[in-house]
Amino acid sequence: MAPGNRKAPTRAKSSESDFSIMEFARLFPDDETCLRYLWNARYNLGGDEAHCQRCEEIRLFRRYEGKQQRQAWTCTACGWQVYPTAGTIFHKSSTALQLWFHAMYLMTSTRCGISAKQLERELGVTYKTAWRMFTLIRNELMTQDHDEPLGGVVEMDETYVGGKPRADDRRAFAASPNARSAASKWGIENKVQVFGAVERKGRVTAHVIPSRQKTTLMAHVARRVESTAVVHTDTAHVYGALAQEHHTVNHHEKVFVSGDVHTQTIDGFWSLVKRGIGGTHHAVSPKWLQGYLNEYVWRYNHRDDGRAMFALLLLRSANPVR
Ligand SMILES: [Zn+2]
């Protein structure tokens, strides 16, 4: 793809990143620069020297002009070839590398992220291609990458995420003898339960859970929260079993903050997720929800700097995914 063949990228709407699209275009003006980025991140030890697997030594590598060799760097001593995209999400993709990089830029340049539909529009690719890029970037690169349990002051909560009743669903609620319970029954059947925990001024985790039963929730808590943490929750009964020091706020009595006892941090995270899903991604099927949650968790845990978020995603993209 020659750079002149494509329309100049336009500034992403509602961009909150301090890394502008102009800067992106300057750093990655074409596919060649993107390929070289991957070579540098993955193999280059400096001066186009890399470890040659066949020679078992550090050798000088070179690009050759042949059609097959264009994507490869070749050992000048033995002819061994390395392909910087092998095994990565770009492997065997017929989509231009610069479009992939642009997609990663777009997905890290707003706080709420963008949908596959928006990628389709911004990149000028088919929806099928946009969806494939979107899911590979999200599922392979934006995963929950912190495995250590949360500590310090930790807020926990569960919530329901997903589908909104349609007009005919709402008419059915109104026609039923108890509209409120019909609506809540609909919610339980059509929404997915999620458990989340967040460190104040720290990291968050969020997972789809099959039920709110004590054994399910406590298994999550045991895995994701340190036993020495100080935990804040609402007054839901299931939290009665917590081993940690535990404070509660009674949301039923409209008490939301009592001293420093509150769950506003996790509430804030839920509203970010719900706003994103409601506004950007429209509907989320239960099958895809954990992927969305992983993306939001990743975003939240790397929230401090848009530039760092893009740089981190790029660096991850240079690693083979399996
Ligand atoms: Zn060699």
Coordinates of C-alpha atoms and ligand atoms in Angstrom, one line a residue:
M1 CA 0.0 0.0 0.0
A2 CA 1.5 3.3 -1.0
P3 CA 1.0 6.0 1.6
G4 CA -0.5 8.3 -1.0
N5 CA -3.3 5.9 -2.0
R6 CA -5.2 6.3 1.2
K7 CA -6.9 9.4 2.6
A8 CA -4.9 11.1 5.3
P9 CA -6.1 9.8 8.7
T10 CA -8.5 12.2 10.3
R11 CA -8.4 13.2 14.0
A12 CA -10.3 10.6 16.0
K13 CA -13.4 12.1 17.5
S14 CA -13.5 12.4 21.3
S15 CA -9.8 11.7 21.5
E16 CA -8.6 11.9 25.1
S17 CA -5.1 10.7 24.4
D18 CA -2.1 13.0 24.6
F19 CA -0.7 11.0 21.8
S20 CA -2.2 12.6 18.7
I21 CA -3.1 11.0 15.4
M22 CA -0.5 13.4 13.8
E23 CA 2.2 11.9 16.1
F24 CA 1.0 8.4 15.2
A25 CA 1.2 9.2 11.4
R26 CA 4.7 10.7 11.9
L27 CA 6.0 7.6 13.8
F28 CA 4.3 5.0 11.5
P29 CA 3.9 6.5 8.1
D30 CA 3.8 3.2 6.2
D31 CA 3.9 -0.6 6.5
E32 CA 7.7 -0.7 6.2
T33 CA 8.0 1.4 9.4
C34 CA 5.6 -0.9 11.2
L35 CA 7.4 -4.0 10.1
R36 CA 10.7 -2.5 11.2
Y37 CA 9.1 -1.7 14.6
L38 CA 8.3 -5.4 15.1
W39 CA 11.8 -6.4 14.0
N40 CA 13.3 -4.0 16.4
A41 CA 11.0 -5.0 19.3
R42 CA 11.4 -8.7 18.8
Y43 CA 14.8 -9.5 17.4
N44 CA 17.1 -6.5 16.7
L45 CA 20.0 -6.3 19.3
G46 CA 21.2 -3.1 17.6
G47 CA 22.7 -2.4 14.1
D48 CA 20.5 -5.2 12.6
E49 CA 22.3 -7.8 14.6
A50 CA 20.2 -10.6 16.1
H51 CA 20.6 -14.0 17.6
C52 CA 20.6 -16.6 14.7
Q53 CA 19.0 -19.8 15.8
R54 CA 20.8 -21.8 13.2
C55 CA 24.3 -20.4 13.7
E56 CA 23.6 -20.1 17.5
E57 CA 25.5 -16.9 17.4
I58 CA 24.8 -13.2 17.1
R59 CA 24.9 -12.4 13.4
L60 CA 24.2 -9.5 11.0
F61 CA 20.8 -9.8 9.4
R62 CA 19.7 -8.1 6.1
R63 CA 16.5 -7.6 4.1
Y64 CA 16.4 -9.0 0.5
E65 CA 14.3 -7.8 -2.3
G66 CA 12.6 -11.0 -3.4
K67 CA 8.8 -11.2 -3.0
Q68 CA 9.1 -14.0 -0.4
Q69 CA 11.9 -12.3 1.4
R70 CA 10.4 -8.9 1.7
Q71 CA 8.8 -9.6 5.1
A72 CA 11.9 -11.4 6.4
W73 CA 15.3 -10.5 7.8
T74 CA 18.0 -13.0 6.7
C75 CA 21.1 -14.1 8.5
T76 CA 24.1 -13.0 6.3
A77 CA 26.1 -16.0 7.5
C78 CA 23.7 -19.0 7.0
G79 CA 20.6 -17.6 5.2
W80 CA 18.2 -18.3 8.2
Q81 CA 15.2 -16.1 7.9
V82 CA 13.2 -14.5 10.7
Y83 CA 9.7 -13.1 10.1
P84 CA 8.8 -10.4 12.6
T85 CA 5.1 -11.1 12.3
A86 CA 5.3 -14.9 12.7
G87 CA 3.0 -16.1 15.4
T88 CA 1.7 -12.6 16.2
I89 CA -1.8 -11.3 15.7
F90 CA -0.6 -10.0 12.3
H91 CA 0.5 -13.4 11.1
K92 CA -1.0 -14.4 7.7
S93 CA -3.2 -11.3 7.7
S94 CA -3.8 -9.7 4.3
T95 CA -4.6 -6.4 6.0
A96 CA -1.8 -3.8 5.8
L97 CA 0.3 -3.6 8.9
Q98 CA -0.2 0.1 9.1
L99 CA -3.9 -0.4 9.4
W100 CA -3.4 -2.8 12.3
F101 CA -1.2 -0.2 14.0
H102 CA -3.8 2.4 13.3
A103 CA -6.5 0.2 14.8
M104 CA -4.3 -0.3 18.0
Y105 CA -3.9 3.5 18.1
L106 CA -7.6 4.1 17.9
M107 CA -8.4 1.4 20.5
T108 CA -6.1 3.1 23.0
S109 CA -6.8 6.7 22.2
T110 CA -10.2 7.1 24.0
R111 CA -11.1 6.2 27.5
C112 CA -14.1 4.1 26.6
G113 CA -12.6 2.5 23.5
I114 CA -14.3 2.1 20.2
S115 CA -16.4 -0.5 18.5
A116 CA -15.6 -2.7 15.5
K117 CA -18.2 -0.6 13.6
Q118 CA -16.1 2.6 14.3
L119 CA -13.0 0.7 13.3
E120 CA -14.7 -0.2 10.0
R121 CA -15.4 3.5 9.4
E122 CA -12.1 5.0 10.5
L123 CA -9.9 2.4 8.7
G124 CA -12.1 2.0 5.6
V125 CA -12.0 -1.8 5.8
T126 CA -15.0 -4.2 5.6
Y127 CA -16.9 -4.9 8.8
K128 CA -15.7 -8.5 8.8
T129 CA -12.0 -7.3 8.7
A130 CA -12.7 -4.7 11.3
W131 CA -14.3 -7.2 13.6
R132 CA -11.5 -9.7 13.2
M133 CA -8.9 -7.0 14.0
F134 CA -11.0 -5.7 16.9
T135 CA -11.4 -9.1 18.6
L136 CA -7.7 -10.2 18.1
I137 CA -6.4 -6.9 19.5
R138 CA -8.9 -7.1 22.4
N139 CA -8.7 -10.8 23.2
E140 CA -4.9 -11.3 22.7
L141 CA -3.5 -8.0 23.8
M142 CA -5.9 -6.3 26.2
T143 CA -6.1 -9.1 28.7
Q144 CA -6.2 -8.8 32.4
D145 CA -2.4 -8.9 32.8
H146 CA -2.1 -8.5 36.6
D147 CA -2.3 -11.8 38.4
E148 CA -1.3 -10.8 41.9
P149 CA -4.2 -10.4 44.3
L150 CA -5.4 -7.0 45.2
G151 CA -4.4 -5.5 48.6
G152 CA -4.8 -2.4 50.8
V153 CA -8.3 -1.0 50.8
V154 CA -10.3 -3.0 48.4
E155 CA -13.9 -2.3 47.3
M156 CA -16.0 -5.3 46.0
D157 CA -19.3 -5.5 44.3
E158 CA -21.4 -7.5 41.9
T159 CA -23.5 -6.1 39.1
Y160 CA -25.6 -7.1 36.2
V161 CA -24.4 -6.1 32.7
G162 CA -26.0 -6.3 29.3
G163 CA -29.2 -6.1 27.3
K164 CA -31.9 -3.4 27.6
P165 CA -35.5 -4.4 27.3
R166 CA -37.0 -3.6 23.9
A167 CA -40.3 -1.8 23.5
D168 CA -42.3 -5.0 23.2
D169 CA -40.6 -6.3 26.4
R170 CA -41.6 -3.1 28.2
R171 CA -45.2 -3.4 27.0
A172 CA -45.2 -7.0 28.4
F173 CA -44.0 -5.7 31.8
A174 CA -46.7 -3.1 31.8
A175 CA -49.4 -5.7 31.0
S176 CA -48.3 -8.1 33.7
P177 CA -49.9 -8.0 37.2
N178 CA -46.6 -7.0 38.8
A179 CA -44.6 -4.8 36.4
R180 CA -41.6 -4.4 38.7
S181 CA -41.1 -8.1 39.3
A182 CA -41.6 -8.8 35.6
A183 CA -38.9 -6.3 34.8
S184 CA -36.5 -7.7 37.4
K185 CA -37.2 -11.2 36.2
W186 CA -36.4 -10.1 32.6
G187 CA -33.1 -8.6 33.9
I188 CA -32.0 -11.8 35.6
E189 CA -32.7 -13.8 32.5
N190 CA -31.2 -11.4 30.0
K191 CA -28.3 -9.9 31.9
V192 CA -25.0 -11.4 33.0
Q193 CA -23.7 -11.2 36.5
V194 CA -20.3 -9.8 37.1
F195 CA -18.1 -9.7 40.2
G196 CA -15.5 -6.9 40.6
A197 CA -12.9 -5.7 43.1
V198 CA -10.8 -2.6 43.0
E199 CA -7.9 -1.2 45.1
R200 CA -8.4 2.4 46.0
K201 CA -6.0 4.3 43.7
G202 CA -4.9 0.9 42.2
R203 CA -5.9 -2.0 40.0
V204 CA -9.3 -3.5 39.2
T205 CA -10.4 -7.0 38.3
A206 CA -13.8 -8.0 36.9
H207 CA -15.2 -11.5 36.0
V208 CA -18.4 -13.0 34.7
I209 CA -19.8 -15.2 37.4
P210 CA -22.4 -18.0 37.0
S211 CA -24.2 -17.1 40.2
R212 CA -24.1 -14.9 43.3
Q213 CA -23.9 -17.9 45.5
K214 CA -21.6 -17.6 48.5
T215 CA -19.3 -20.4 47.3
T216 CA -18.8 -18.9 43.9
L217 CA -18.1 -15.4 45.2
M218 CA -15.8 -16.5 48.0
A219 CA -13.7 -18.6 45.6
H220 CA -13.2 -15.4 43.5
V221 CA -12.4 -13.4 46.6
A222 CA -9.9 -16.0 47.8
R223 CA -8.1 -15.9 44.4
R224 CA -8.2 -12.1 43.8
V225 CA -7.9 -10.4 47.2
E226 CA -5.2 -10.7 49.8
S227 CA -6.2 -11.9 53.2
T228 CA -4.7 -8.8 54.8
A229 CA -6.8 -6.4 52.6
V230 CA -9.4 -4.1 54.2
V231 CA -12.6 -4.8 52.3
H232 CA -15.6 -2.4 51.7
T233 CA -18.9 -3.8 50.3
D234 CA -22.6 -3.1 50.5
T235 CA -24.6 -5.1 53.0
A236 CA -25.3 -8.1 50.8
H237 CA -25.5 -11.2 52.9
V238 CA -22.9 -13.2 50.9
Y239 CA -20.1 -10.9 52.2
G240 CA -20.9 -12.0 55.7
A241 CA -18.5 -14.9 55.1
L242 CA -15.4 -12.7 54.3
A243 CA -12.2 -13.5 56.2
Q244 CA -10.8 -10.1 55.7
E245 CA -11.4 -7.0 57.8
H246 CA -14.7 -5.9 56.5
H247 CA -16.8 -2.6 56.4
T248 CA -20.2 -2.2 54.9
V249 CA -22.4 0.7 53.6
N250 CA -26.1 0.2 53.6
H251 CA -27.2 1.2 50.2
H252 CA -30.8 0.2 51.0
E253 CA -31.0 3.0 53.6
K254 CA -29.5 5.4 50.9
V255 CA -26.2 5.6 52.8
F256 CA -23.5 5.7 50.2
V257 CA -20.6 7.1 52.1
S258 CA -19.8 6.8 55.8
G259 CA -16.4 8.2 56.6
D260 CA -14.1 6.5 54.2
V261 CA -16.4 3.5 54.0
H262 CA -17.8 3.4 50.5
T263 CA -17.9 1.5 47.2
Q264 CA -17.7 4.5 44.9
T265 CA -14.6 3.4 43.1
I266 CA -16.1 0.1 42.0
D267 CA -19.4 1.9 41.2
G268 CA -17.4 4.3 39.0
F269 CA -15.8 1.4 37.2
W270 CA -19.2 -0.3 36.6
S271 CA -20.6 2.9 35.2
L272 CA -17.6 3.2 32.8
V273 CA -18.3 -0.4 31.6
K274 CA -22.0 0.2 31.3
R275 CA -21.7 3.5 29.5
G276 CA -19.2 1.9 27.1
I277 CA -21.3 -1.1 26.4
G278 CA -24.5 1.0 26.2
G279 CA -23.2 3.8 24.1
T280 CA -20.3 2.3 22.1
H281 CA -20.8 -1.4 21.7
H282 CA -24.6 -1.4 21.8
A283 CA -25.5 -5.0 22.8
V284 CA -23.2 -7.5 24.4
S285 CA -23.9 -11.2 24.3
P286 CA -22.9 -13.1 27.4
K287 CA -20.4 -15.0 25.2
W288 CA -18.5 -11.8 24.5
L289 CA -18.9 -10.1 27.9
Q290 CA -15.7 -11.4 29.5
G291 CA -13.7 -10.1 26.5
Y292 CA -15.3 -6.6 27.0
L293 CA -14.6 -6.7 30.7
N294 CA -11.0 -7.7 30.1
E295 CA -10.6 -4.7 27.8
Y296 CA -12.1 -2.3 30.4
V297 CA -10.0 -3.7 33.1
W298 CA -6.9 -3.4 31.0
R299 CA -7.8 0.2 30.1
Y300 CA -8.5 1.0 33.7
N301 CA -5.2 -0.5 35.0
H302 CA -3.2 1.4 32.4
R303 CA -5.3 4.6 32.6
D304 CA -2.6 7.0 33.7
D305 CA -1.1 7.8 30.3
G306 CA -2.6 7.4 26.8
R307 CA 0.9 7.3 25.3
A308 CA 1.9 4.5 27.7
M309 CA -1.2 2.6 26.8
F310 CA -0.5 2.6 23.1
A311 CA 3.2 1.9 23.6
L312 CA 2.3 -1.1 25.8
L313 CA -0.1 -2.4 23.3
L314 CA 2.5 -2.1 20.5
L315 CA 5.1 -3.9 22.5
R316 CA 2.7 -6.7 23.4
S317 CA 1.7 -7.0 19.7
A318 CA 5.3 -7.8 18.8
N319 CA 5.2 -11.0 20.9
P320 CA 3.8 -14.3 19.5
V321 CA 0.4 -14.9 20.9
R322 CA 0.7 -18.7 21.0
Ligands
ZN1 ZN 22.8 -17.8 10.8

